mmCIF file of C-alpha atoms in Angstrom:
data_model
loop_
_atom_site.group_PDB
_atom_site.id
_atom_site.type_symbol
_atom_site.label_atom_id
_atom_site.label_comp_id
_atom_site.label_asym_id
_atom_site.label_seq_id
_atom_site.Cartn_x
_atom_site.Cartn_y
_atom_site.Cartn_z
ATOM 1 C CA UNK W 1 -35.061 64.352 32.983
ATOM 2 C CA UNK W 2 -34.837 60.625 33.390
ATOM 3 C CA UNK W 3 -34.190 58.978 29.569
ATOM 4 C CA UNK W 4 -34.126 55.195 29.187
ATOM 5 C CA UNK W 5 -31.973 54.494 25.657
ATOM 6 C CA UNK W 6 -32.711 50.935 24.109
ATOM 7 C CA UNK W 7 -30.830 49.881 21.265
ATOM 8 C CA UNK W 8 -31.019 46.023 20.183
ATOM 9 C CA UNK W 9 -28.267 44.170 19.541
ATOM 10 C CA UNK W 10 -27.402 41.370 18.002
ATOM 11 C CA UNK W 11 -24.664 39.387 19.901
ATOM 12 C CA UNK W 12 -22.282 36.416 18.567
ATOM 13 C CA UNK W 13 -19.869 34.599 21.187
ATOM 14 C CA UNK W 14 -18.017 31.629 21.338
ATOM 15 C CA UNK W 15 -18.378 29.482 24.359
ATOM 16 C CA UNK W 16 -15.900 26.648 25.806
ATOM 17 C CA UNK W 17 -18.498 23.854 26.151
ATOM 18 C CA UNK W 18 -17.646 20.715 27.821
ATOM 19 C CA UNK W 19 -19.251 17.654 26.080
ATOM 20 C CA UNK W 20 -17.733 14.961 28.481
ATOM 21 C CA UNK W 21 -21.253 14.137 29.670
ATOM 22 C CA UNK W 22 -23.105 14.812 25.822
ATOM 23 C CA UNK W 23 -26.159 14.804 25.511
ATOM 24 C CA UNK W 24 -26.812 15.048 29.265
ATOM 25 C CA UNK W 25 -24.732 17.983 29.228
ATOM 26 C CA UNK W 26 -24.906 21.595 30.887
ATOM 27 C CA UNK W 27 -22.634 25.111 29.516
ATOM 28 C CA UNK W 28 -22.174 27.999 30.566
ATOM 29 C CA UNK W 29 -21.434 30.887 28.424
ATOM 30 C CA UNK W 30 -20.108 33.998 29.134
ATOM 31 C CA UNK W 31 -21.416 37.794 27.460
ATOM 32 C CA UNK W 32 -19.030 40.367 28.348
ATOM 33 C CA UNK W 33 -20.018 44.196 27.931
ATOM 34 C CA UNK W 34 -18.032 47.084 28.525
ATOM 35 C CA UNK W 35 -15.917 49.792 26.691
ATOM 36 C CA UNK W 36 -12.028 49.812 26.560
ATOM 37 C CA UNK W 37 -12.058 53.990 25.222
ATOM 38 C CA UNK W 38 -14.620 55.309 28.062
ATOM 39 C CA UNK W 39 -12.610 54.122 31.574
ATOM 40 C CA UNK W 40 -14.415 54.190 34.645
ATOM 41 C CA UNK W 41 -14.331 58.251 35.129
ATOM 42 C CA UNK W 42 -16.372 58.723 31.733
ATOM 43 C CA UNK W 43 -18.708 55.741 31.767
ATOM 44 C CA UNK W 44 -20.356 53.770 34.273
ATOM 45 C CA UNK W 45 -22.287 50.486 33.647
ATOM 46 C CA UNK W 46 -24.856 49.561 35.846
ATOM 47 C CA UNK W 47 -26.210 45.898 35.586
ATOM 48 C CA UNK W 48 -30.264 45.754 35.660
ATOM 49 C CA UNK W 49 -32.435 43.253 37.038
ATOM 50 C CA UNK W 50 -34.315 41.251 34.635
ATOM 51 C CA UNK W 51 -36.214 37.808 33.702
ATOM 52 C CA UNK W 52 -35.144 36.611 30.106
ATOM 53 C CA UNK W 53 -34.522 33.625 31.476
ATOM 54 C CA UNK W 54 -38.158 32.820 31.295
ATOM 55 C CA UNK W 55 -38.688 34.296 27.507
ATOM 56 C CA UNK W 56 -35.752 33.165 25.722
ATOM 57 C CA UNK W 57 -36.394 29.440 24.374
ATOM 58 C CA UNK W 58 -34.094 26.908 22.214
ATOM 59 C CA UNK W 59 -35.107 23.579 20.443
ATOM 60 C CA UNK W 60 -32.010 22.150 21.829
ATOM 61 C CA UNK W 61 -31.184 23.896 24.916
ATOM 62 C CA UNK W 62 -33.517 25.086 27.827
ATOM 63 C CA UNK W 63 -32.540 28.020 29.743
ATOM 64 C CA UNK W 64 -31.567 27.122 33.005
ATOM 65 C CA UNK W 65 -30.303 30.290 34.351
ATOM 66 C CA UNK W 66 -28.926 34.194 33.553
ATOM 67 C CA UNK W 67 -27.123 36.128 35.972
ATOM 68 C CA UNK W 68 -25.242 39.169 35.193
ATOM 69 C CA UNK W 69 -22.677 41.248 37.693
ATOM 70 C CA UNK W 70 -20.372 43.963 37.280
ATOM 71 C CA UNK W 71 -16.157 44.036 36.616
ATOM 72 C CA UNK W 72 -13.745 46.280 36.941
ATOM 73 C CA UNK W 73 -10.701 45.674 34.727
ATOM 74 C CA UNK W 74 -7.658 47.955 35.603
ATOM 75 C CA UNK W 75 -4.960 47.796 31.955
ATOM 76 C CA UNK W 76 -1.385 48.951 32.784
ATOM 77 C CA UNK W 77 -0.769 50.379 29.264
ATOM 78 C CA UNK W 78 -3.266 53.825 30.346
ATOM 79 C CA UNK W 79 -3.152 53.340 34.193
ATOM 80 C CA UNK W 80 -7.062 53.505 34.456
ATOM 81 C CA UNK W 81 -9.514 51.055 34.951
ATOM 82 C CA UNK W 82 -12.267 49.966 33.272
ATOM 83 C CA UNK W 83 -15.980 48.736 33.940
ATOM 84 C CA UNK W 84 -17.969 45.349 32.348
ATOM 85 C CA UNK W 85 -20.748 43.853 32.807
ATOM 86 C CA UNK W 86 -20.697 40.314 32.642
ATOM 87 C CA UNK W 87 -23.774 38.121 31.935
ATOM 88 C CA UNK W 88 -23.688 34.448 32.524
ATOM 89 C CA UNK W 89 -25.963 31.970 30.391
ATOM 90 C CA UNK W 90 -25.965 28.422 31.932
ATOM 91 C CA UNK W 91 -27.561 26.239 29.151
ATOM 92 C CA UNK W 92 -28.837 22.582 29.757
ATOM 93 C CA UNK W 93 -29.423 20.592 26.062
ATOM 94 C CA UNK W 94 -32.272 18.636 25.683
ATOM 95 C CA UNK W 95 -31.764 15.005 25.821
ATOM 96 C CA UNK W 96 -35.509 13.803 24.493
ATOM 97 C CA UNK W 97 -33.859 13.110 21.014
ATOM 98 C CA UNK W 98 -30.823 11.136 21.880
ATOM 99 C CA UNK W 99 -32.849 9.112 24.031
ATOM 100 C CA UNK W 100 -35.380 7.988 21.360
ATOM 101 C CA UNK W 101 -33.274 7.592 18.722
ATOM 102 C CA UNK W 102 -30.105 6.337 20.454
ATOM 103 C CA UNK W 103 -29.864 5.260 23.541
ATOM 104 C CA UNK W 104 -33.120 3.077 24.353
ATOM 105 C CA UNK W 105 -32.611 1.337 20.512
ATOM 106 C CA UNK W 106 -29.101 0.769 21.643
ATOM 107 C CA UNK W 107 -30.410 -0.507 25.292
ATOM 108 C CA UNK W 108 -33.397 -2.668 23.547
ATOM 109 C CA UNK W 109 -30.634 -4.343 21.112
ATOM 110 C CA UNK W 110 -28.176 -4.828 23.930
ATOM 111 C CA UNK W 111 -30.872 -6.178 26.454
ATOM 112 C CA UNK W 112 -32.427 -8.944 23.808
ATOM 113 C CA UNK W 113 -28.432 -9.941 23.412
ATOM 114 C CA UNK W 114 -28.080 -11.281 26.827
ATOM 115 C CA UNK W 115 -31.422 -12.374 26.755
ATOM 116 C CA UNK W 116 -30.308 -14.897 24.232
ATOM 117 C CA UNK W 117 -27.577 -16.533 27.092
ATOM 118 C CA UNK W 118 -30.851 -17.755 28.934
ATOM 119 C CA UNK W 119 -31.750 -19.639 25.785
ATOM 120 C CA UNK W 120 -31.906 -23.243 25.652
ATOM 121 C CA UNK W 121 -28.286 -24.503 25.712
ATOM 122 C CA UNK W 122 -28.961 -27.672 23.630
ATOM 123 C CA UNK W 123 -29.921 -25.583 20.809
ATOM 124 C CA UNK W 124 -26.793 -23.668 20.922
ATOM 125 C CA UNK W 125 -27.185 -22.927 16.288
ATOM 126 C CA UNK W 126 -30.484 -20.905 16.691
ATOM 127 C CA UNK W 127 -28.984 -19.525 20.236
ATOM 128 C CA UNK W 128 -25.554 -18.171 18.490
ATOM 129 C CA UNK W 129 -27.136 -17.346 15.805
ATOM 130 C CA UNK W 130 -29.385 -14.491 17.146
ATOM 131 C CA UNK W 131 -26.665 -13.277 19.493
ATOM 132 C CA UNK W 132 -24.722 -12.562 16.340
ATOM 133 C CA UNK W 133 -27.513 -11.100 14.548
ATOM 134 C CA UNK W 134 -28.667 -8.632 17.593
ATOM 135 C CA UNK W 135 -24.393 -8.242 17.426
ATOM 136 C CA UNK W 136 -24.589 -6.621 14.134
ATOM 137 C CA UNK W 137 -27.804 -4.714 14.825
ATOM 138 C CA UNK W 138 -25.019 -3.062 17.815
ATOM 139 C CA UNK W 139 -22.658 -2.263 15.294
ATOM 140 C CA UNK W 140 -25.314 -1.004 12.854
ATOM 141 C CA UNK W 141 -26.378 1.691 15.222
ATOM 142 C CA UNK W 142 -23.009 2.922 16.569
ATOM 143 C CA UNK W 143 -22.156 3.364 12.670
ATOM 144 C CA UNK W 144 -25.561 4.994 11.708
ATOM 145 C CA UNK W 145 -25.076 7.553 14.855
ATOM 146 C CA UNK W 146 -21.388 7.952 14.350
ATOM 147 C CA UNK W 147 -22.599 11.222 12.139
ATOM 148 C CA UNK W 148 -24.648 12.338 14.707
ATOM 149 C CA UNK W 149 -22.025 12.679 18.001
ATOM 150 C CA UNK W 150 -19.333 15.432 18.226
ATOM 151 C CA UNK W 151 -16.183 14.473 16.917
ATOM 152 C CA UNK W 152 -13.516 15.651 20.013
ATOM 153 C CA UNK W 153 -10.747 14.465 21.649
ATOM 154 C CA UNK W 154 -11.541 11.845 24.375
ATOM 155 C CA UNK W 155 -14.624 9.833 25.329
ATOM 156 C CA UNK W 156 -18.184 11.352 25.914
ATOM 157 C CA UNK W 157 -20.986 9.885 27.767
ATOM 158 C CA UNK W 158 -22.132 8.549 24.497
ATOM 159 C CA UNK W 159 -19.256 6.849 23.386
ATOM 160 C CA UNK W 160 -18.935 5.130 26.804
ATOM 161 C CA UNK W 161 -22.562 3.710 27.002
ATOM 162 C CA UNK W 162 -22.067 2.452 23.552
ATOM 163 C CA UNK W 163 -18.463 0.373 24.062
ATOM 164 C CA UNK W 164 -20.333 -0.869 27.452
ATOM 165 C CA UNK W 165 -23.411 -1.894 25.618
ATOM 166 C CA UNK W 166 -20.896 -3.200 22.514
ATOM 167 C CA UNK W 167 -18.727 -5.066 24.936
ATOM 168 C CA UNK W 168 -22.206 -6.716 26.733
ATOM 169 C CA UNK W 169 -23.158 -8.055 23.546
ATOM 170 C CA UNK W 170 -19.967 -9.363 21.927
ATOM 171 C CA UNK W 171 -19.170 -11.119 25.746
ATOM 172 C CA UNK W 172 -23.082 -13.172 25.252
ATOM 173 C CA UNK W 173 -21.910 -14.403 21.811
ATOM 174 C CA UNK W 174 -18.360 -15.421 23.282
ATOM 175 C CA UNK W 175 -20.058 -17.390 26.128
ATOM 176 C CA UNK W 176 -22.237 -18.963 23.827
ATOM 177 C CA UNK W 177 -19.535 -19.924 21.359
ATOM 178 C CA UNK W 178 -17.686 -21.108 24.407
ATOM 179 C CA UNK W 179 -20.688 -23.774 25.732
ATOM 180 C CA UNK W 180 -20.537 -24.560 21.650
ATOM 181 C CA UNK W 181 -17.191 -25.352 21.985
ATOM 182 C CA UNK W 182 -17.180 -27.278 25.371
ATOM 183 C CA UNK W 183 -20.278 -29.433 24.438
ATOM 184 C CA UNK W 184 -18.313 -30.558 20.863
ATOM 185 C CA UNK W 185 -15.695 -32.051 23.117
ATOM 186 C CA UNK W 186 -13.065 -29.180 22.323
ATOM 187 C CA UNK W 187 -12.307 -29.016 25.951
ATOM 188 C CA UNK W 188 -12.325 -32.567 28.058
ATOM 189 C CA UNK W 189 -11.339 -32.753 31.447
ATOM 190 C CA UNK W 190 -12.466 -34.123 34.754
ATOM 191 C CA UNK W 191 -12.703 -31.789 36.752
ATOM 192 C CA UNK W 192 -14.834 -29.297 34.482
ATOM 193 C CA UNK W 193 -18.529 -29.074 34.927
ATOM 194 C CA UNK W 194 -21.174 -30.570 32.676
ATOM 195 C CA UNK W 195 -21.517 -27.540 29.902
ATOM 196 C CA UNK W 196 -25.440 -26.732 31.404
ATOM 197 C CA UNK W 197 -23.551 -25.899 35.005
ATOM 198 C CA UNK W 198 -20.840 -23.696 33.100
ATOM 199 C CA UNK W 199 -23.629 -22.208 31.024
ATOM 200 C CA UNK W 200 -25.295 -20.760 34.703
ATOM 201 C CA UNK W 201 -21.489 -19.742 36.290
ATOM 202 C CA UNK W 202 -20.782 -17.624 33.034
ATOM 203 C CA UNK W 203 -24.580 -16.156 33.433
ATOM 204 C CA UNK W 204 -24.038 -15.154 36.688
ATOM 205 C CA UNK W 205 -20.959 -13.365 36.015
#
């Protein structure tokens, strides 16, 4: 007589996630079942094909993938080996919140910063002045988000488009300051360009 025993269990593991590329990351984590009493003569595991790939769901990570094959582990200590069953979740996060809430603010804020380098150069107050403003807005958001990206070792992808985004802004109020500076007389020399011919070499860098 054939018997089919199901018994449902409730599984905790830790996984060794790799955040370099947060929030457009992708882990893998690793289930490991076997038996380190019953070696191989006593029990057997036998992996079965299945599809819970396509049933189990996750607010913040879609199932990409679970694959399961069999181990056998020989220990020195009782000379007999031993068989697993390893199951392999692959786990790809969600990136629809970081995008609204992060990343295109952060890209909106960044892009109306270098808009302001276009601006007309004889009204360098008003033009300085929103480049500093849309400045601060930069720093506002990498402060309010600070909270809401991992705290590890090293950069992630979202630490790296923010210093490139912080570092596009704070260069548009430098250049303006700069024209500012060269159009007060601060620098004089013959050879230099009239400021409005600087103003288009430093925009096209």
């Amino acid at each position: 007589v054939n018997l089919l025993w199901s018994r449902p269990l409730d599984v905790q593991v830790n996984c060794e996630v790799d955040m370099r590329q947060y929030p457009f990351d992708q882990q893998s984590c690793f289930i490991v079942v076997g038996s380190w009493t019953s070696s191989r003569r006593e029990m057997l595991l036998i992996p079965q094909p299945f599809f819970a790939e396509y049933t189990i769901h996750s607010s913040e990570f879609q199932v990409v993938n679970i694959t399961v094959h069999e181990e056998d582990v020989y220990t020195h200590g009782t000379a007999q080996m031993f068989n697993e069953v390893v199951y392999k979740i692959v786990l790809q996060r969600y990136p629809h919140y970081h995008l609204i809430n992060f990343i295109l603010p952060m890209l909106a804020v960044t892009l109306l910063t270098i808009a302001t380098m276009w601006m007309n150069p004889a009204a360098i107050g008003p033009r300085v002045n929103s480049a500093t403003k849309l400045l601060l807005c930069v720093v506002s958001i990498i402060f309010i988000t600070a909270r809401s990206r991992p705290a590890l070792h090293g950069d992630i992808w979202m630490d790296r488009f923010q210093s490139h985004c912080l570092a596009l802004s704070m260069s548009s109020v430098l250049e303006s300051l700069f024209i500012d500076h060269i159009k007060m007389g601060g620098i004089s020399a013959v050879w230099l360009p009239c400021p409005d011919r600087i103003d288009a070499i430093l925009r096209a860098l």
